[in-house]
mmCIF file of C-alpha atoms in Angstrom:
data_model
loop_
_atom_site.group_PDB
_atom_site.id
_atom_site.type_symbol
_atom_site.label_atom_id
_atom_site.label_comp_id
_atom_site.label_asym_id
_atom_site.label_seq_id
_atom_site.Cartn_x
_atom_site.Cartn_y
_atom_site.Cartn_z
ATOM 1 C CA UNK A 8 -17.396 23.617 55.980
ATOM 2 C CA UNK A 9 -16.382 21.834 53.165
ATOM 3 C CA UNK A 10 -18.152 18.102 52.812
ATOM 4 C CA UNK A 11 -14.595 15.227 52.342
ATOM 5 C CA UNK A 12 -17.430 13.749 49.807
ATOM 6 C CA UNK A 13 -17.670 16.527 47.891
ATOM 7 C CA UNK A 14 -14.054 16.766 47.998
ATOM 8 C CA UNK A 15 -13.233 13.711 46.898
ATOM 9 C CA UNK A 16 -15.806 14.146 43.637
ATOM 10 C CA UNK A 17 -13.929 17.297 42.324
ATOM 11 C CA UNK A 18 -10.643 15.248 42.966
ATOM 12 C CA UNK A 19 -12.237 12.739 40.769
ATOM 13 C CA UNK A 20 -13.227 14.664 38.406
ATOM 14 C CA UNK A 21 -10.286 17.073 37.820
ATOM 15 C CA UNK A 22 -7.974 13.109 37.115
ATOM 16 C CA UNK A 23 -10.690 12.426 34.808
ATOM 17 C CA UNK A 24 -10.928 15.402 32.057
ATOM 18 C CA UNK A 25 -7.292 15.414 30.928
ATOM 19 C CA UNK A 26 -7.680 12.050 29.919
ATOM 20 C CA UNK A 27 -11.324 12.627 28.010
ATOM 21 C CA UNK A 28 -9.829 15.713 26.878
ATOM 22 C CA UNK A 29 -6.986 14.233 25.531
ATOM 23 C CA UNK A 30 -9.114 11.104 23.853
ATOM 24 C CA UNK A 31 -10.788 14.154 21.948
ATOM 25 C CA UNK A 32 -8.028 15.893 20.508
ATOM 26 C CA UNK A 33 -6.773 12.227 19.639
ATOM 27 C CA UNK A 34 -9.012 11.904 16.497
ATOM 28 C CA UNK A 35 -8.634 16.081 15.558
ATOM 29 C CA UNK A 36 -7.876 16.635 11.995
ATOM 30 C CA UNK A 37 -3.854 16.989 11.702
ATOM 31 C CA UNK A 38 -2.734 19.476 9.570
ATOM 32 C CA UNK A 39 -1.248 17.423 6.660
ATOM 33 C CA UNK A 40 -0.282 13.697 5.970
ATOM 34 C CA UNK A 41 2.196 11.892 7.627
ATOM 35 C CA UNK A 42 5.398 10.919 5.739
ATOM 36 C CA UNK A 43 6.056 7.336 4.310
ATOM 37 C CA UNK A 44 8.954 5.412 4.392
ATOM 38 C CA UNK A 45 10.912 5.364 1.213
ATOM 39 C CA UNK A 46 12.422 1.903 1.402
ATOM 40 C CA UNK A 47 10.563 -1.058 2.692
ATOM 41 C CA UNK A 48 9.866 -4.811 1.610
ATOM 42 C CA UNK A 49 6.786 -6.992 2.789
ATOM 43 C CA UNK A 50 3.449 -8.616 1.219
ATOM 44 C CA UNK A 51 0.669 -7.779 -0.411
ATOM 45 C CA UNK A 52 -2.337 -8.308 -2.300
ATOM 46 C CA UNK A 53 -4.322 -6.714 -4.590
ATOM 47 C CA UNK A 54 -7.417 -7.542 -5.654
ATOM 48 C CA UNK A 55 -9.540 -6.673 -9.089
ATOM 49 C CA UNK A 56 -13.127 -5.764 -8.525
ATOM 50 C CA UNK A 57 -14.202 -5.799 -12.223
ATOM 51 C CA UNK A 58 -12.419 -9.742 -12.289
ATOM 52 C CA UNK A 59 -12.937 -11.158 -9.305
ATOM 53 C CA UNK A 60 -8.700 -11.869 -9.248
ATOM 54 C CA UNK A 61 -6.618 -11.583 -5.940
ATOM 55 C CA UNK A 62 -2.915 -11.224 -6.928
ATOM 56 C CA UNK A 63 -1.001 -12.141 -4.223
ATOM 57 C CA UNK A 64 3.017 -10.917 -3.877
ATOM 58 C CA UNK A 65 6.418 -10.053 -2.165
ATOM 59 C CA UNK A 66 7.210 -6.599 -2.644
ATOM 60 C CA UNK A 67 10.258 -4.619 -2.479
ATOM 61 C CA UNK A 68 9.640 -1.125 -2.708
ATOM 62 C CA UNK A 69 12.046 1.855 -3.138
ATOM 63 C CA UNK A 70 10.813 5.079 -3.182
ATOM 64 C CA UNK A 71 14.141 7.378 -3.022
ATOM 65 C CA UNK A 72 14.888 5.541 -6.811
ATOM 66 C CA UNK A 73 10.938 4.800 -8.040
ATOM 67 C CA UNK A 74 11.846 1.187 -8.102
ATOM 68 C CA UNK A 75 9.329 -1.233 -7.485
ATOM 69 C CA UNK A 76 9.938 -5.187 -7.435
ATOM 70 C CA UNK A 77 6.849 -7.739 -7.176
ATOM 71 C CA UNK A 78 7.231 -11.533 -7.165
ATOM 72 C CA UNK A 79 3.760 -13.400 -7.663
ATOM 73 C CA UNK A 80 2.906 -16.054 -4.778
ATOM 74 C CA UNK A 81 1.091 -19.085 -5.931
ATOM 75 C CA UNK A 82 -1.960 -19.587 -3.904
ATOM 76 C CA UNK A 83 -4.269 -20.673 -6.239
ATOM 77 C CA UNK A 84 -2.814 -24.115 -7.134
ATOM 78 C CA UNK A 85 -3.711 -23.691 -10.644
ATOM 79 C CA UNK A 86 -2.914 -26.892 -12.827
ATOM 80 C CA UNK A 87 -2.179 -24.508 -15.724
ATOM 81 C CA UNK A 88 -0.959 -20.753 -15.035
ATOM 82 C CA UNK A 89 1.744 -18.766 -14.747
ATOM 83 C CA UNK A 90 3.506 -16.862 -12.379
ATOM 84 C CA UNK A 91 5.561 -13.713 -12.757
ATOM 85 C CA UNK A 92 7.806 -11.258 -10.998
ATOM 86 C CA UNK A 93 8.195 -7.711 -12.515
ATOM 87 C CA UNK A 94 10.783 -5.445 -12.064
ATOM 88 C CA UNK A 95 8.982 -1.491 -12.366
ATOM 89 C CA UNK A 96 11.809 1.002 -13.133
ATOM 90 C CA UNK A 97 10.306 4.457 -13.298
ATOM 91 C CA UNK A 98 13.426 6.216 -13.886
ATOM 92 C CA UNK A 99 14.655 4.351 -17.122
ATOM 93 C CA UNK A 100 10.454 4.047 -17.891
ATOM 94 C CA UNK A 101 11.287 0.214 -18.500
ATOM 95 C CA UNK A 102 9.391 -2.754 -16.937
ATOM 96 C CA UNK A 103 10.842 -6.100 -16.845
ATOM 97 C CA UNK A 104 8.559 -9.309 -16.771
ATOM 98 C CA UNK A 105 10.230 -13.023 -15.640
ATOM 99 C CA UNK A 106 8.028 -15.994 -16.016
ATOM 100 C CA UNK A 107 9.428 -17.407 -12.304
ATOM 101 C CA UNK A 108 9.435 -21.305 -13.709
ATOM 102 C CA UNK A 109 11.647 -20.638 -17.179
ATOM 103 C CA UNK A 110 13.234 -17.040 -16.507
ATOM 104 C CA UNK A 111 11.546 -16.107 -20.004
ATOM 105 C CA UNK A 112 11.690 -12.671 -20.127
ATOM 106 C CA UNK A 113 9.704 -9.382 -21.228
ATOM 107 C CA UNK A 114 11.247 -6.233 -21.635
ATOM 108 C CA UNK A 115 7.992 -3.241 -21.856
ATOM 109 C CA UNK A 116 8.073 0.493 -22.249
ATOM 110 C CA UNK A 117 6.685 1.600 -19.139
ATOM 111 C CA UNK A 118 4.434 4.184 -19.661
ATOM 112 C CA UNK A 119 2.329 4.816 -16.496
ATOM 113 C CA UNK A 120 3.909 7.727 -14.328
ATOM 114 C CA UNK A 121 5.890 7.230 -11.094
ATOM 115 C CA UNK A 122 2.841 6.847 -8.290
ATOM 116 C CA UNK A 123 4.646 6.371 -4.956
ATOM 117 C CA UNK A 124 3.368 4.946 -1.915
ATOM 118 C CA UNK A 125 2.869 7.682 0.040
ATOM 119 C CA UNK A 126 -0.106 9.887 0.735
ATOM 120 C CA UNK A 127 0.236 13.742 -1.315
ATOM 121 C CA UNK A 128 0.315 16.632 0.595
ATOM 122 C CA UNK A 129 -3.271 17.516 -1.116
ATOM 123 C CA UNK A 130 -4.988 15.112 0.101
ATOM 124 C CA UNK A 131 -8.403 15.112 1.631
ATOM 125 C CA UNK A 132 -8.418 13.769 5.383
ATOM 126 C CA UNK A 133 -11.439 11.363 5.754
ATOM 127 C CA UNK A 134 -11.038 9.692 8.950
ATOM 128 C CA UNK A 135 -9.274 7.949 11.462
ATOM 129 C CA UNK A 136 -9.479 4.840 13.750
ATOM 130 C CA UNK A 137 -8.278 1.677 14.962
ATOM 131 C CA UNK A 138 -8.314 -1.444 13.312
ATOM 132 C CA UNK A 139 -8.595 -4.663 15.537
ATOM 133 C CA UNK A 140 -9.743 -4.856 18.991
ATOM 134 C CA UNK A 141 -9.008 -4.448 22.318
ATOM 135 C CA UNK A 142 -5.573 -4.958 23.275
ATOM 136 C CA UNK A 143 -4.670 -5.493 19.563
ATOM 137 C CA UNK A 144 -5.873 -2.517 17.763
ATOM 138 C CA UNK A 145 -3.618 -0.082 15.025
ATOM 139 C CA UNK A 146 -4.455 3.205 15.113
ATOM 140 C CA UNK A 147 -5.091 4.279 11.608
ATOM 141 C CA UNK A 148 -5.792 7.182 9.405
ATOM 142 C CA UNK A 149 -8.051 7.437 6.140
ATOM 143 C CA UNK A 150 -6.706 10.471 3.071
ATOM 144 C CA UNK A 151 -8.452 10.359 -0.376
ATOM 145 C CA UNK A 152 -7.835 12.646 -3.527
ATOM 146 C CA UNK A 153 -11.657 13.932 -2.586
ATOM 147 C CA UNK A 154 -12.460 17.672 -3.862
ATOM 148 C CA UNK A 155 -15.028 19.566 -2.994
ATOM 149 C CA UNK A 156 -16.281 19.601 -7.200
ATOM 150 C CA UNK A 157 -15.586 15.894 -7.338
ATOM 151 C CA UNK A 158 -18.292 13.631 -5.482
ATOM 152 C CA UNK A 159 -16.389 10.732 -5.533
ATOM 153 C CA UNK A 160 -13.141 9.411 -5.066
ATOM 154 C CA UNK A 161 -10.485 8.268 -7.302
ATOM 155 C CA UNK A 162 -7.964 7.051 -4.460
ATOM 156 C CA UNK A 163 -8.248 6.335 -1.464
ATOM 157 C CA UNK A 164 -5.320 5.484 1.275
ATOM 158 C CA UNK A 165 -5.455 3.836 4.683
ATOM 159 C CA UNK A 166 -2.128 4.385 6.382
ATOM 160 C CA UNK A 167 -0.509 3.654 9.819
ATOM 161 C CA UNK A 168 -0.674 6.607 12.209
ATOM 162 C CA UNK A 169 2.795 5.493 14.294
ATOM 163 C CA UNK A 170 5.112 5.286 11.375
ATOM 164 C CA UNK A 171 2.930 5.852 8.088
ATOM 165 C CA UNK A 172 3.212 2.375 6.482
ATOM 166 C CA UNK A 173 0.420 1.761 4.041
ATOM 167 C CA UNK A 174 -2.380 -0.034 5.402
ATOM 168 C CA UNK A 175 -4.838 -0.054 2.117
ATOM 169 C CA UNK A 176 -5.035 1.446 -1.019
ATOM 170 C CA UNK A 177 -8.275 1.641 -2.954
ATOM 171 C CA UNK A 178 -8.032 2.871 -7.056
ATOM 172 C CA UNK A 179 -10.587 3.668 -8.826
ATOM 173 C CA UNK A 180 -10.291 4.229 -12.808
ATOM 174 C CA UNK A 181 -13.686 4.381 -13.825
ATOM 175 C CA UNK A 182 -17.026 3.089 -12.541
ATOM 176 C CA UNK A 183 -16.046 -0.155 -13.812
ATOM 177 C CA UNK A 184 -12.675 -0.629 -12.629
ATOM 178 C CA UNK A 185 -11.343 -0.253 -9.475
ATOM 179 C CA UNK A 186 -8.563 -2.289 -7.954
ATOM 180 C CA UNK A 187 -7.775 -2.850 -3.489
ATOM 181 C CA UNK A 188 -4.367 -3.468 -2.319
ATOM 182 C CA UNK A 189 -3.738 -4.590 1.383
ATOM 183 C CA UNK A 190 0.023 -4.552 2.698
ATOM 184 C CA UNK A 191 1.151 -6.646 5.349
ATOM 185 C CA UNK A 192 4.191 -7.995 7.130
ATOM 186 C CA UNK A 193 6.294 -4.771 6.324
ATOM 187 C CA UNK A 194 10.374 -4.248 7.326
ATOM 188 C CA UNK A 195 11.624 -1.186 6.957
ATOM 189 C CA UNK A 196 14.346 -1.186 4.001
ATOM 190 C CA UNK A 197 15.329 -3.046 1.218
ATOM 191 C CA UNK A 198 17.465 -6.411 2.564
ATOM 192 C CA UNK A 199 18.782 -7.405 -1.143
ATOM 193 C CA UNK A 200 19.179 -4.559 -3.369
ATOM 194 C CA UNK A 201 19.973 -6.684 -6.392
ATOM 195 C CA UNK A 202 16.368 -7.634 -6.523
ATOM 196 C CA UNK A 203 15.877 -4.804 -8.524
ATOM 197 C CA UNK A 204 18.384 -6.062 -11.801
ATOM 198 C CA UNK A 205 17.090 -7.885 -14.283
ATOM 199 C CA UNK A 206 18.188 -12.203 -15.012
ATOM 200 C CA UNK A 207 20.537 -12.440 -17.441
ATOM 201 C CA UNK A 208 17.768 -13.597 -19.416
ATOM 202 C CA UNK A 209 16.534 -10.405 -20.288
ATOM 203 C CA UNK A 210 19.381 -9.424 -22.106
ATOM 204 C CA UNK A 211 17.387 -11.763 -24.920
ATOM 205 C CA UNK A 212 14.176 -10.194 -23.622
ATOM 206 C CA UNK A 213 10.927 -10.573 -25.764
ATOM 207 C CA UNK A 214 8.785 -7.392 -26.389
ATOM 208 C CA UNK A 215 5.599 -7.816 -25.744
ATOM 209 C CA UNK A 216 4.169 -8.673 -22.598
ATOM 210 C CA UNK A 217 3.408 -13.032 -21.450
ATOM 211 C CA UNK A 218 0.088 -14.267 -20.771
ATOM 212 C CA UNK A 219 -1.015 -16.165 -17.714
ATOM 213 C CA UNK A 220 -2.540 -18.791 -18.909
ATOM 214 C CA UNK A 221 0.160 -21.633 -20.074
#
């Protein structure tokens, strides 16, 4: 005879295990890196370990035609300092630089290669987890440019697990410069495309690049 207790444990038991079972396979390595949107706008901020600085911006970012638009927030309430969007255009390797106050302009060879915001297909998964807490967590995964030769890391990329937005990305250039930027309040898409063309102004653009400071 069967005991109705003993019954009801194994009844117990067999609701229980898919769900632990499926909690486990939750955090298994996946095979390769999720895909990135190419065109989104939001906010960032990156910040300059070897200066101390937090640059603060809006950013329009467009991936499909290695475009990349960032327009300096003032925060800091400087008496004396300038701000500054640029205009990255990775395709015609030129990078436009507009003092925001006087529409002075910069026009720079852009010589740093096309880096997109996305996580390579290379990349070394590190880990994964949610950031927040209960009832308001995003489920996250950590990829770096790790190697097995290499100790450490030269990049490292925190990215949404539920649509791949960027989360965090970490650079480091040498042991005494690295730089962290945090994205935040992303839309998918680009709502103004002309953000990416140049003020008249630049047609008269100067060549070198403007200082901060005033």
């Amino acid at each position: 005879m069967t005991c109705p207790l003993l019954l009801v444990f194994v009844s117990a038991l067999a609701s229980v295990a898919p769900a632990v079972s499926h909690q486990r396979n939750a955090f298994a390595p996946p095979s390769e890196p999720c895909l990135a949107p190419l065109q989104w706008e939001g906010r960032s901020v990156e910040y300059d370990h070897s200066t101390g600085r937090n640059t603060r911006a809006l950013l329009s970012y467009d991936g499909q035609n290695q475009r990349i638009r960032l327009l300096q927030q003032n925060k800091r309430h400087a008496p004396c300092q300038k701000y500054f969007e640029f205009i990255y255009l990775f395709k015609s390797e030129v990078l436009f630089q507009i003092e925001q106050k006087t529409k002075q302009c910069s026009k720079i060879a852009l010589t740093q290669a096309w880096d997109p915001f996305d996580i390579p297909m290379n990349s070394t998964y590190e880990d994964q987890y949610f950031i927040g807490g209960p009832g308001d967590m995003i489920e996250v995964q950590e990829w770096s440019d790790r190697k097995p030769a290499r100790k450490n890391e030269a990049w490292v990329g925190v990215y949404t697990v539920k649509d791949c937005y960027p989360v965090q990305e970490t650079y480091t250039k040498n042991s005494s410069v690295t730089t962290s930027t945090r994205f935040f309040d992303l839309q998918l898409g680009i709502s103004d495309p002309e953000v990416f063309t140049p003020p008249s102004s630049c047609q008269s653009a100067l060549p070198e690049r403007m200082d901060y400071d005033c």
